[in-house]
PDB file of C-alpha atoms in Angstrom:
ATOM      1  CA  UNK A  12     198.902  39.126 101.187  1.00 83.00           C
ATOM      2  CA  UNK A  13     200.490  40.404 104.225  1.00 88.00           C
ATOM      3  CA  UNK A  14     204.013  39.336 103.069  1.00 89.00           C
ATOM      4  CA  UNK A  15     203.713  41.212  99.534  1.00 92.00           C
ATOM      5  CA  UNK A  16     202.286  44.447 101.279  1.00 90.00           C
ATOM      6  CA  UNK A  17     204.541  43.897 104.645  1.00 88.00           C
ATOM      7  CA  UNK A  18     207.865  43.668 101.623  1.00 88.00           C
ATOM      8  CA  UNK A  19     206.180  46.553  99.450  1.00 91.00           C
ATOM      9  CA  UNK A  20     205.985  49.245 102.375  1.00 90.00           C
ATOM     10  CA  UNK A  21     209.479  48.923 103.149  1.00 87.00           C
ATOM     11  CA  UNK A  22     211.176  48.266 100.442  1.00 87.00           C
ATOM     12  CA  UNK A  23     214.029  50.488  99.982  1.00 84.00           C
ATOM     13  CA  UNK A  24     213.130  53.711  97.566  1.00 86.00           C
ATOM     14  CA  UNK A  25     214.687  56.828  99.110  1.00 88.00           C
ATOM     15  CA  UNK A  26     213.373  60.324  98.569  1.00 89.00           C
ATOM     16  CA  UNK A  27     216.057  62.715  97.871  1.00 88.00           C
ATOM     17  CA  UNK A  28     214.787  66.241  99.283  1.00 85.00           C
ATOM     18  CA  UNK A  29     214.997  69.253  96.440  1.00 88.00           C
ATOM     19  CA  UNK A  30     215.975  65.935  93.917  1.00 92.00           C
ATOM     20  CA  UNK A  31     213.728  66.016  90.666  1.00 93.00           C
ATOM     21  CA  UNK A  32     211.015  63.650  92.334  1.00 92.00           C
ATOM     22  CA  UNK A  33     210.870  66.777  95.036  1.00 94.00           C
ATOM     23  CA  UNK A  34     210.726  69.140  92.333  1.00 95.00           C
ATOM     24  CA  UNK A  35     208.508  67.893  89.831  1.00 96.00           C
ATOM     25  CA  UNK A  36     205.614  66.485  92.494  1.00 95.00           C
ATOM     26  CA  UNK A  37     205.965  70.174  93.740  1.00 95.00           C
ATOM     27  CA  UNK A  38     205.974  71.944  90.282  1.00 96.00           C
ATOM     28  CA  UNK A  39     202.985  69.853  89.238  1.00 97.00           C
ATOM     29  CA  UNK A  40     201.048  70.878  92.648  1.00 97.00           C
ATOM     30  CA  UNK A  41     201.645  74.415  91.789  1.00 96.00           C
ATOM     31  CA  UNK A  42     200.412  74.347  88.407  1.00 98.00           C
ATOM     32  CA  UNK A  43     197.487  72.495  90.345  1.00 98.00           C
ATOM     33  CA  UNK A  44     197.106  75.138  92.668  1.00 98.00           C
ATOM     34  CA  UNK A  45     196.399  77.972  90.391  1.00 98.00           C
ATOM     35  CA  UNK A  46     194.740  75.712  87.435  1.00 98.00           C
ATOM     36  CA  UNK A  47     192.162  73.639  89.285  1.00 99.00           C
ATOM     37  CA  UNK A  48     190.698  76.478  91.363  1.00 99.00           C
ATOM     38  CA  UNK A  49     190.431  79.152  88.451  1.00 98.00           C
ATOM     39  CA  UNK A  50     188.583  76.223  85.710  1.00 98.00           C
ATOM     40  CA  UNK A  51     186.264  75.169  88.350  1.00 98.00           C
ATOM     41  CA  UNK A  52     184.958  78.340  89.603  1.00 98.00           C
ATOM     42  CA  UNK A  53     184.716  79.863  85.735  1.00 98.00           C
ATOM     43  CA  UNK A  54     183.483  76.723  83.714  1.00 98.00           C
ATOM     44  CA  UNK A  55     181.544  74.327  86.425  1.00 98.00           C
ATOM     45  CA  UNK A  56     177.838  75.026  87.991  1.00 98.00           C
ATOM     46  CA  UNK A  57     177.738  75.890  91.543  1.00 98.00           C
ATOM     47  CA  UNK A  58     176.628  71.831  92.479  1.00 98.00           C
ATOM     48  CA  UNK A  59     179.688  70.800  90.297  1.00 98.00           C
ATOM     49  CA  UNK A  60     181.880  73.192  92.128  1.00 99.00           C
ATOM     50  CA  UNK A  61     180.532  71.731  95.606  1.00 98.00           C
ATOM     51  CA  UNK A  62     181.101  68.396  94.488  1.00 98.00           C
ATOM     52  CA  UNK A  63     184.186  68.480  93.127  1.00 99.00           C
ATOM     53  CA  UNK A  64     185.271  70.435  96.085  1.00 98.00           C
ATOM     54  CA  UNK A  65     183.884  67.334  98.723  1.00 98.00           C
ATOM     55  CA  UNK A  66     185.676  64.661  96.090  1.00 99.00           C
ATOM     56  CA  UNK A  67     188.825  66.855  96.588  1.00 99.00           C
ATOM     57  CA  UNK A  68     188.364  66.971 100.626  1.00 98.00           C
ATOM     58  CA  UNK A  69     187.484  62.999 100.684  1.00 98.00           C
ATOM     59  CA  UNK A  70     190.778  62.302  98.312  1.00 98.00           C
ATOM     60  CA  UNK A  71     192.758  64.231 101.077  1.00 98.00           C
ATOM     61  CA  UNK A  72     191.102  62.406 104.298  1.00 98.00           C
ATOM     62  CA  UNK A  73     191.424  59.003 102.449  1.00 98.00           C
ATOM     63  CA  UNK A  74     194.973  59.171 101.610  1.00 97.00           C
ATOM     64  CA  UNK A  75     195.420  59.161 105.159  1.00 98.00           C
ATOM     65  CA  UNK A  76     192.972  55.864 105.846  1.00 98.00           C
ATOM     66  CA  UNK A  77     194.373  54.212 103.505  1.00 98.00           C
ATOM     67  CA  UNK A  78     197.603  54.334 104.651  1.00 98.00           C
ATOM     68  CA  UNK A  79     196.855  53.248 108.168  1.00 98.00           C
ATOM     69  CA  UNK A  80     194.776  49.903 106.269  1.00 98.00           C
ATOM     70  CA  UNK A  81     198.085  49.264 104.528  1.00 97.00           C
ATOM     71  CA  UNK A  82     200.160  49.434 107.936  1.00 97.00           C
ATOM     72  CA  UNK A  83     197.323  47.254 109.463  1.00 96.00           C
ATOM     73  CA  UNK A  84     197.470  44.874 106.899  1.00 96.00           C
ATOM     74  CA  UNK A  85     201.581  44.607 106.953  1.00 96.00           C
ATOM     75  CA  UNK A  86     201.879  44.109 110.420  1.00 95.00           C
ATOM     76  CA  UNK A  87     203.141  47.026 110.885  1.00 95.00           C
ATOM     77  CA  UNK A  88     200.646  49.606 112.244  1.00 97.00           C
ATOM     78  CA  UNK A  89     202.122  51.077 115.366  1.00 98.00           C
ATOM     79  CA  UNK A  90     199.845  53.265 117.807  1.00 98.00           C
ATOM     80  CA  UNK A  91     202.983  55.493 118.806  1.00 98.00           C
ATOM     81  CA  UNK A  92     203.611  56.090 115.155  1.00 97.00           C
ATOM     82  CA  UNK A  93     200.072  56.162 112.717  1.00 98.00           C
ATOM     83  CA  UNK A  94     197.525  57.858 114.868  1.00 98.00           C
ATOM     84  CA  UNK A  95     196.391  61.075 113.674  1.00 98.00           C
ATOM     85  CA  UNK A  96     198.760  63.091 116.084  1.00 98.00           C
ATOM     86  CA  UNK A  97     200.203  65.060 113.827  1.00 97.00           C
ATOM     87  CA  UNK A  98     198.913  68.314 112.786  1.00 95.00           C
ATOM     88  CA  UNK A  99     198.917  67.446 108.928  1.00 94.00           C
ATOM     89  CA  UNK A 100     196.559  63.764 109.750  1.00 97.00           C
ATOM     90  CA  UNK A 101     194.441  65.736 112.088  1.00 98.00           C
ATOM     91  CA  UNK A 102     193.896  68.060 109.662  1.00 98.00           C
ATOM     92  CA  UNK A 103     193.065  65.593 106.528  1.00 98.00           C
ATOM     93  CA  UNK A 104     190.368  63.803 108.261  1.00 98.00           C
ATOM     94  CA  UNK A 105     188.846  67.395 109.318  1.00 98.00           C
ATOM     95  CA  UNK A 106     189.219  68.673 105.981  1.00 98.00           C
ATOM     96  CA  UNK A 107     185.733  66.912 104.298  1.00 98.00           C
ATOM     97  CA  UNK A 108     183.887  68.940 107.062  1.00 98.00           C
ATOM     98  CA  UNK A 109     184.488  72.010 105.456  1.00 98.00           C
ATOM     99  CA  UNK A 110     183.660  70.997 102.229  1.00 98.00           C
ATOM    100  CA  UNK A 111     180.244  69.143 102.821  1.00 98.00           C
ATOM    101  CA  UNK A 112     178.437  71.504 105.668  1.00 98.00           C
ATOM    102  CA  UNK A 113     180.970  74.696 104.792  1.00 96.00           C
ATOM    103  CA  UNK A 114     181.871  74.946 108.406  1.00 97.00           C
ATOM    104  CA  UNK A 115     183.465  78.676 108.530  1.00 97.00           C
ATOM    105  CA  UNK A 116     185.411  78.485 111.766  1.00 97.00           C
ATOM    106  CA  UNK A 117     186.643  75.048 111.369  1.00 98.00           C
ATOM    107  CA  UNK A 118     188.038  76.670 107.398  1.00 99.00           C
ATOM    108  CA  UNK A 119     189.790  79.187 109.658  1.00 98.00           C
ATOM    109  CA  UNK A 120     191.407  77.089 111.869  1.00 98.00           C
ATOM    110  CA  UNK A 121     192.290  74.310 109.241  1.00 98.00           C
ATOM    111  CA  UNK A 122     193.419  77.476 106.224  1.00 98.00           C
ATOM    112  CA  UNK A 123     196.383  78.913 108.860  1.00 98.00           C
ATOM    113  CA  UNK A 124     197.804  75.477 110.136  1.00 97.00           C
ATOM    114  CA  UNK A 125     197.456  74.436 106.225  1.00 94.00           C
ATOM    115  CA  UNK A 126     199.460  77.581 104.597  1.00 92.00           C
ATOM    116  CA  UNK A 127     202.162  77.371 108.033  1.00 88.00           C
ATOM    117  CA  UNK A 128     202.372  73.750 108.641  1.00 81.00           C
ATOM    118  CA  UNK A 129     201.424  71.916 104.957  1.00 78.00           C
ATOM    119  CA  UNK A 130     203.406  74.332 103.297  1.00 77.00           C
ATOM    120  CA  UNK A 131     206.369  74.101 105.402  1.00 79.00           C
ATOM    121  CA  UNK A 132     205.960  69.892 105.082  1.00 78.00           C
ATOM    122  CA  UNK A 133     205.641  70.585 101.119  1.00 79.00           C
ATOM    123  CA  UNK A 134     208.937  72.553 100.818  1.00 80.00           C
ATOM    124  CA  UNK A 135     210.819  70.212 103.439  1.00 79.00           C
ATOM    125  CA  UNK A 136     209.079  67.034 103.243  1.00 83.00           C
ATOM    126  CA  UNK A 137     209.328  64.207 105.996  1.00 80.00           C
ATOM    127  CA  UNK A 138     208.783  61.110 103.559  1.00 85.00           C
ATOM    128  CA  UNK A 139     211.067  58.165 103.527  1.00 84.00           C
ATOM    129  CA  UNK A 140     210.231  56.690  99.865  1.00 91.00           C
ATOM    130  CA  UNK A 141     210.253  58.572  96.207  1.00 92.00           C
ATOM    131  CA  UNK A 142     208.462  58.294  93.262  1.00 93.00           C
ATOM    132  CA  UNK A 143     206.717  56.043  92.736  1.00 92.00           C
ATOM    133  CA  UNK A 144     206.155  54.360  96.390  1.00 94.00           C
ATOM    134  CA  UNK A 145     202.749  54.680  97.960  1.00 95.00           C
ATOM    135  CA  UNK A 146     204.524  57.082 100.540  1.00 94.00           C
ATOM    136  CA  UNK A 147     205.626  59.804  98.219  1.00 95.00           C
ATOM    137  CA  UNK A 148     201.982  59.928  97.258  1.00 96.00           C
ATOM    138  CA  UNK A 149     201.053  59.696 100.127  1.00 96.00           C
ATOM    139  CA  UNK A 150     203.123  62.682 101.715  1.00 94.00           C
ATOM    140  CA  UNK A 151     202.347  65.378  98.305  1.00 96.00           C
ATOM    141  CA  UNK A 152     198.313  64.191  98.535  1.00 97.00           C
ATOM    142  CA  UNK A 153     198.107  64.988 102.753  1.00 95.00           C
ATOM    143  CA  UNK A 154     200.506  68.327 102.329  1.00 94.00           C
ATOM    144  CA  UNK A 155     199.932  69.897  98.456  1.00 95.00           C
ATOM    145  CA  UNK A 156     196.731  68.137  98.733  1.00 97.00           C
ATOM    146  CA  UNK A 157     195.581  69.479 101.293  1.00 96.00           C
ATOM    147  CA  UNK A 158     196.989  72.968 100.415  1.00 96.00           C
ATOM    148  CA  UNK A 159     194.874  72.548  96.463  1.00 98.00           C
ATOM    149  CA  UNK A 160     191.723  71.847  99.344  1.00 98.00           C
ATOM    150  CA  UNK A 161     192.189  74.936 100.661  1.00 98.00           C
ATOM    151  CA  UNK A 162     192.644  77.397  97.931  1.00 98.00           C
ATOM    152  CA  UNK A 163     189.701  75.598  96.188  1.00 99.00           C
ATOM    153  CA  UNK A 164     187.425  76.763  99.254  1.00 98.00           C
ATOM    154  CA  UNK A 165     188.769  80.250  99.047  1.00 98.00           C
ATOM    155  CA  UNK A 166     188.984  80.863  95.271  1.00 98.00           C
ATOM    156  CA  UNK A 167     185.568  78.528  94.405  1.00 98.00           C
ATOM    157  CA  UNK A 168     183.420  78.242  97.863  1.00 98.00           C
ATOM    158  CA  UNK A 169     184.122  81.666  98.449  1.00 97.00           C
ATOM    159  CA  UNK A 170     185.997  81.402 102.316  1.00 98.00           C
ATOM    160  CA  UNK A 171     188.002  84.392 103.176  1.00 97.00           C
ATOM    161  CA  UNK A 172     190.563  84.152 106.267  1.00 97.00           C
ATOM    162  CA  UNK A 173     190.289  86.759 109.228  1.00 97.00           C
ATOM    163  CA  UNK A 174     192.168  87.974 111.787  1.00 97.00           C
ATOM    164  CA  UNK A 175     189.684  86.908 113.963  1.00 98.00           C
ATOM    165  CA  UNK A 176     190.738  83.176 112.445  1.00 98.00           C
ATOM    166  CA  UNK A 177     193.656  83.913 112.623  1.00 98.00           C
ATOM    167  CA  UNK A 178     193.448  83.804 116.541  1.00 98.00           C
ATOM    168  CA  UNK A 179     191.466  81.086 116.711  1.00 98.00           C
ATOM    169  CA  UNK A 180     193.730  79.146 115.075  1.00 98.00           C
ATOM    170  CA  UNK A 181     196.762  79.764 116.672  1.00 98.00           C
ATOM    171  CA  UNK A 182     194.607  79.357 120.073  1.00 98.00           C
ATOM    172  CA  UNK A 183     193.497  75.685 118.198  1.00 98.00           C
ATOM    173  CA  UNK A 184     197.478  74.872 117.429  1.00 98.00           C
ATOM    174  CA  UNK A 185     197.853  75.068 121.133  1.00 98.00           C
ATOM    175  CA  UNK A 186     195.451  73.435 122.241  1.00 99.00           C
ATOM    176  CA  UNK A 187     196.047  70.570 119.962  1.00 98.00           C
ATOM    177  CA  UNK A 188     200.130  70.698 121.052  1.00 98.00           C
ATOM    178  CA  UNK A 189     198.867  69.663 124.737  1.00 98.00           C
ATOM    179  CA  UNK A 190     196.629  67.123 123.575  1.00 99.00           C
ATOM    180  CA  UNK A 191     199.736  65.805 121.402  1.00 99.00           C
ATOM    181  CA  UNK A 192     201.765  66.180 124.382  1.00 98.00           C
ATOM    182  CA  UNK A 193     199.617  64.282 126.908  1.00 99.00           C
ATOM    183  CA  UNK A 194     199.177  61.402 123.845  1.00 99.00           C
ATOM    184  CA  UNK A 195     203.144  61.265 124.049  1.00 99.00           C
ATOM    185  CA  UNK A 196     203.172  61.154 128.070  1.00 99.00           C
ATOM    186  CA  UNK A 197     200.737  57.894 127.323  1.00 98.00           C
ATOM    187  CA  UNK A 198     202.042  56.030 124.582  1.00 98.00           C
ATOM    188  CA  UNK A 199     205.755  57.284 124.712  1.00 98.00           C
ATOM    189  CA  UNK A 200     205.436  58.366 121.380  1.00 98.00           C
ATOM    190  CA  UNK A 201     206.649  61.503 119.180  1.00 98.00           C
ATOM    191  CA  UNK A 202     203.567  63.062 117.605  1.00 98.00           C
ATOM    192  CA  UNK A 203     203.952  66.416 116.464  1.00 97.00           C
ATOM    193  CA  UNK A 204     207.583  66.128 116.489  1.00 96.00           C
ATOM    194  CA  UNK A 205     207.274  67.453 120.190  1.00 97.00           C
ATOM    195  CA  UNK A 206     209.518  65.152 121.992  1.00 97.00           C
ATOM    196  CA  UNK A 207     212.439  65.022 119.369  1.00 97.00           C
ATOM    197  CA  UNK A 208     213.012  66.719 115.804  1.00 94.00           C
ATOM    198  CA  UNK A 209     211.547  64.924 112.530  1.00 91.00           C
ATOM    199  CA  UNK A 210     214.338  62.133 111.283  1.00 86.00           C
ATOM    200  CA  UNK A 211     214.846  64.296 108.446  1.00 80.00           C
ATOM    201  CA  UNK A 212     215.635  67.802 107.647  1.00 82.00           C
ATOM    202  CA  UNK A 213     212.893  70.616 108.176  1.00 85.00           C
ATOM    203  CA  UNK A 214     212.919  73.797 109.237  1.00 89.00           C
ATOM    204  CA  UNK A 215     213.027  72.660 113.618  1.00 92.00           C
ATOM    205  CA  UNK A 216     216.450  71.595 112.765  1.00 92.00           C
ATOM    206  CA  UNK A 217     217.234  75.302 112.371  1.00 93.00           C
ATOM    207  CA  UNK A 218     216.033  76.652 115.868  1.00 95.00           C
ATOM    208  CA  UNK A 219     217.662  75.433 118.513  1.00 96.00           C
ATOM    209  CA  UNK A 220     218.110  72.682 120.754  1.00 96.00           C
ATOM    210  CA  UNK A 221     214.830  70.685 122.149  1.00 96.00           C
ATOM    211  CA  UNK A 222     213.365  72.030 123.835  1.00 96.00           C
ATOM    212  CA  UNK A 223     213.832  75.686 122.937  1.00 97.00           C
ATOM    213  CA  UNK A 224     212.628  74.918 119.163  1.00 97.00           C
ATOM    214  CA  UNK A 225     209.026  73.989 120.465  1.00 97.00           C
ATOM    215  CA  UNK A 226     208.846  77.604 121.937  1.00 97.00           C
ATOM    216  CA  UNK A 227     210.562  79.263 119.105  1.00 97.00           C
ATOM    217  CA  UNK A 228     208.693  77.412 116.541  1.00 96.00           C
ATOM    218  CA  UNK A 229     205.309  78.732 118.055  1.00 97.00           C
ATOM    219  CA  UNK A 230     206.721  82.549 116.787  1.00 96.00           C
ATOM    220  CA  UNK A 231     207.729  81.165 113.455  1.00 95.00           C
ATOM    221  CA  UNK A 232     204.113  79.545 113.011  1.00 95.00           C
ATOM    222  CA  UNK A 233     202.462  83.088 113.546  1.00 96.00           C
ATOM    223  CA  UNK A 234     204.424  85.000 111.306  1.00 96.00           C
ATOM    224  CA  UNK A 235     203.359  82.459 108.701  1.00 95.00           C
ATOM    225  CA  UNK A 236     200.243  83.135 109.974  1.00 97.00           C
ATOM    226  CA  UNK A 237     200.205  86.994 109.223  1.00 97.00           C
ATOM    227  CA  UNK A 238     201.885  86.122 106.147  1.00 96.00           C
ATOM    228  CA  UNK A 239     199.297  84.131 105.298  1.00 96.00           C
ATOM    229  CA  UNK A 240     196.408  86.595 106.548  1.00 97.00           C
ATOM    230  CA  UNK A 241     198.547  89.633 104.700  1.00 96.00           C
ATOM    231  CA  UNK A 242     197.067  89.285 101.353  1.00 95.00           C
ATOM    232  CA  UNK A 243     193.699  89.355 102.371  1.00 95.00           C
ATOM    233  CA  UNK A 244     194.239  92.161 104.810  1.00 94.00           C
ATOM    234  CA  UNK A 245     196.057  94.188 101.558  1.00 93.00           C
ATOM    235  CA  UNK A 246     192.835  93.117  99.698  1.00 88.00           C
ATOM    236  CA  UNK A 247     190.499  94.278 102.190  1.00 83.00           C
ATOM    237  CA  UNK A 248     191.743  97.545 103.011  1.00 81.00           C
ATOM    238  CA  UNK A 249     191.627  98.302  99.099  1.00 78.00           C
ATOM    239  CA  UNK A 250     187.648  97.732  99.299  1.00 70.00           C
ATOM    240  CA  UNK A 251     187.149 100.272 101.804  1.00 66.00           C
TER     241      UNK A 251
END
């Protein structure tokens, strides 16, 4: 068994970035986006909505765990490369925790890294294999995925980000980047791309050299932030 999934998880399927498997996982998560949200909250009962919502959280978290059983059982698993170091793993397995005990501040934190970071992943995604491989799931469940999570709790569960969220978690995204940075002093590893620039393209590759692009990549996660908080600010100031 370890042979067969050893062969399967590196067999040779590339993922061509803005190709038609890019496009098409991506169109379909839109549709998903704006369809899943709107049926639940006008056609399911409130303990349907919860539930469906927790299902959707534990899909995202599992996607993750199942990928590091798969790596275990290959032979493959590597502490410097599978931990849950990177903001998007970090996030999956903290994702359920909003869903079942509707943790506020933790939504916060996990809404701005998910519309900077796992929106940025979904347009430029670091995945090695395309459609079909376990890893192109894999990548579009723990980035779209975890984006269809989070507009669920907004549009369904009834979350709304603040500024005062906002803060927190840009305050959180720092204080996870040390403890990222001290796991990488330990293990000589490269989690949260810290060290060097993702193998393939993304948006670091387009602010300088390393390690200017950690600095200036901490301004280009809070304007996504504000541009994340900016329709709910437009929305609120309409109330009044």
């Amino acid at each position: 068994m370890q042979e067969l999934v050893h062969k399967y998880m590196i067999e040779p399927n590339p993922f061509i970035q803005f190709g038609a498997d890019h496009i098409i996982g991506s169109i379909i998560f839109v549709i998903l986006w704006i369809w899943l949200p709107l049926y639940s909250k006008e056609n399911l009962s409130k303990n349907s909505q919860n539930r469906l919502g927790i299902i959707l959280g534990f899909i995202v978290m599992s996607n993750y765990l199942v990928w590091v059983i798969l790596e275990i059982i290959s032979g493959t698993f590597d502490f410097k490369l599978h931990l849950p170091f990177h903001l998007c793993r970090f996030a999956n397995l903290a994702i359920p925790i909003v869903m079942i005990w509707k943790k506020e501040r933790l939504f916060q934190v996990l809404y701005f890294w998910g519309m900077s970071g796992m929106l940025q992943g979904a347009i430029t995604p670091d995945v090695t294999h395309g459609f079909p491989h376990f890893h192109y799931f894999r990548f579009f469940i723990g980035h779209n995925g975890m984006v269809l999570v989070l507009i669920y709790a907004i549009v369904v569960l009834g979350f709304r980000p603040s500024f005062k969220g906002l803060l927190d978690s840009f305050i959180a995204l720092n204080l996870f980047l040390i403890l990222a940075a001290v796991i990488n002093l330990i293990l000589d590893s490269n989690y949260f791309w810290i060290c060097a620039k993702p193998p393939t393209n993304s948006l670091l590759d387009y602010l300088g050299p390393w390690p200017w692009y950690i600095l200036i990549a901490e301004f280009v996660a809070l304007l996504h932030y504000f541009l994340a908080f900016l329709p709910f600010y437009i929305l609120n100031n309409k109330k009044r």
